[in-house]
Amino acid sequence: MSVPLYQLPEQQPSVWQPTSVAEAMRMKHKWGDDSVLIAGGTWLRTRWENGLSPLPQHLISLGNIPSLSGLTVDSLGHIHIGPALCLADLMKNELVRQRCGLLVQACSEIAAPSVRNLASIGGNVMSRTGDLIPVLLVMDAQIICSDGQNERSLALAEWLESPISSQNEVMTGIVVPTAAPLKEESKYEFYLKVGRREAFTPSVVTVAGRLSLGKDGTLTSIAIAAGGGSAVPARFKDQEAAAIGQSLSKELLKYLHKGVFAEFDAVADDYAGVTYRKQTAANLIVSECYKAWQKGGGADAPRS
């Protein structure tokens, strides 16, 4: 006789389908901790099955709120992504493919196609450890939240550092600024994920970066971030600030490696320790910066 992986409660949750953010928040305020706002539910389901979170009495679905599954572009060219939009649909969108190729690449490396047909971008971000977060951080993404009446916008980095307020707010948008590099600049970007096998695996380390180099090989902009496992992803702001205006060089790469290793707030688990994760993140980021140096770093760049 087979034994279930987890024991289902006698009474299954009630599923509610509000048609507006205001209605969803009224339900959330009414039931509080006995309810959960849910889109695809793939991340939440793993937590319920592993006993990390209790199965609530009420599931408040966000799937029938059109604004939360849409994608629009504002007058500045910034892309507004509905948090309930599933990863598969995000990857198929031609505008996103043209302007946010790094985000599409990151989506393609999350779980299996069947999961990406359900999993939402908002759910990945709401977990605070999702593999899309490093990419969104280096793209300077903004998070829009609503209490059901009023919205507020804040930088993703700021949102990650703020207390979790799921009782009082729901994410209603993710804004990704897009801008073409200047003609005199060369742009490089990267996303790398290290897992315990090649595909369909949780990350051990994820890194992302965007660099712009002037004709003389100096860094005109740089954004680098790391996450993975249970770590909350973050940018390396001090290292970025020190690198701006400098030419990529062995000395600068050594500085970046040392800084990433020291500042990455990695979390150990049964499969990988803190030192391994720090070393891997630093190695990956510096390796990609070295490649950018090779491709467009000026007269002093190494040649392959």
XYZ file of C-alpha atoms in Angstrom, residues 147-252:
106
model
C -3.398 48.038 0.075
C -6.560 47.817 -2.004
C -7.031 51.571 -2.186
C -3.665 53.207 -2.743
C -0.517 52.108 -4.561
C 3.095 52.798 -3.756
C 6.279 52.174 -5.731
C 9.713 51.319 -4.387
C 12.941 49.859 -5.671
C 13.145 46.067 -5.585
C 16.286 46.294 -3.430
C 14.387 48.419 -0.911
C 11.394 46.075 -1.006
C 13.621 43.070 -0.252
C 14.990 44.829 2.828
C 11.573 45.869 4.136
C 9.424 43.783 6.518
C 7.054 41.326 4.864
C 3.626 42.990 4.752
C 1.453 40.421 2.984
C -1.375 41.140 5.421
C -1.603 44.758 4.332
C -0.485 44.834 0.708
C -0.445 42.866 -2.520
C 2.105 43.242 -5.309
C 0.364 44.792 -8.314
C 3.249 45.420 -10.694
C 6.909 44.957 -11.529
C 8.390 47.835 -13.526
C 11.515 47.198 -15.586
C 13.288 50.260 -17.039
C 14.668 49.714 -20.545
C 17.094 51.925 -22.408
C 19.390 51.376 -25.353
C 23.112 51.875 -24.684
C 24.736 55.040 -25.983
C 26.459 54.728 -29.361
C 29.888 55.181 -27.828
C 29.267 52.405 -25.293
C 29.501 48.623 -25.460
C 26.966 46.761 -23.335
C 27.432 43.322 -21.759
C 25.064 41.344 -19.603
C 25.030 37.884 -18.073
C 22.984 35.463 -16.013
C 24.363 32.206 -14.636
C 22.785 29.589 -12.433
C 24.671 26.803 -10.661
C 22.620 23.794 -9.566
C 23.216 20.238 -8.474
C 22.417 18.977 -11.961
C 22.147 20.528 -15.400
C 18.398 21.251 -15.540
C 15.168 21.340 -13.495
C 17.059 21.924 -10.259
C 17.003 24.449 -7.415
C 19.871 26.912 -7.566
C 22.957 26.766 -5.405
C 24.158 30.142 -6.702
C 22.686 32.582 -9.227
C 24.482 35.685 -10.492
C 23.537 38.446 -12.883
C 25.290 41.493 -14.217
C 25.142 44.375 -16.672
C 28.168 46.397 -17.725
C 28.688 49.289 -20.117
C 32.162 50.138 -21.388
C 33.228 53.323 -23.102
C 35.491 53.316 -26.152
C 38.490 53.822 -23.900
C 37.592 50.686 -21.909
C 36.390 52.476 -18.774
C 33.267 51.287 -16.993
C 30.452 53.778 -17.535
C 27.989 51.582 -15.613
C 28.051 48.317 -13.718
C 25.415 46.358 -11.822
C 26.176 42.950 -10.295
C 24.047 40.779 -8.021
C 24.042 37.292 -6.523
C 21.580 34.954 -4.840
C 20.763 31.276 -4.740
C 19.384 28.734 -2.309
C 17.871 30.408 0.755
C 19.884 33.605 0.343
C 18.056 36.866 -0.284
C 19.676 38.216 -3.490
C 21.413 41.572 -3.326
C 23.477 44.009 -5.376
C 27.107 44.741 -4.552
C 26.713 48.503 -4.376
C 30.086 49.363 -2.809
C 31.982 47.398 -5.431
C 29.909 48.953 -8.228
C 30.533 52.487 -6.983
C 34.286 51.914 -6.721
C 34.464 50.436 -10.242
C 32.668 53.235 -12.108
C 35.071 55.269 -14.215
C 37.839 52.718 -13.941
C 39.259 50.560 -16.667
C 38.779 46.838 -16.313
C 42.115 45.430 -15.191
C 43.505 42.546 -13.197
C 43.603 44.771 -10.134
C 39.947 45.746 -10.501
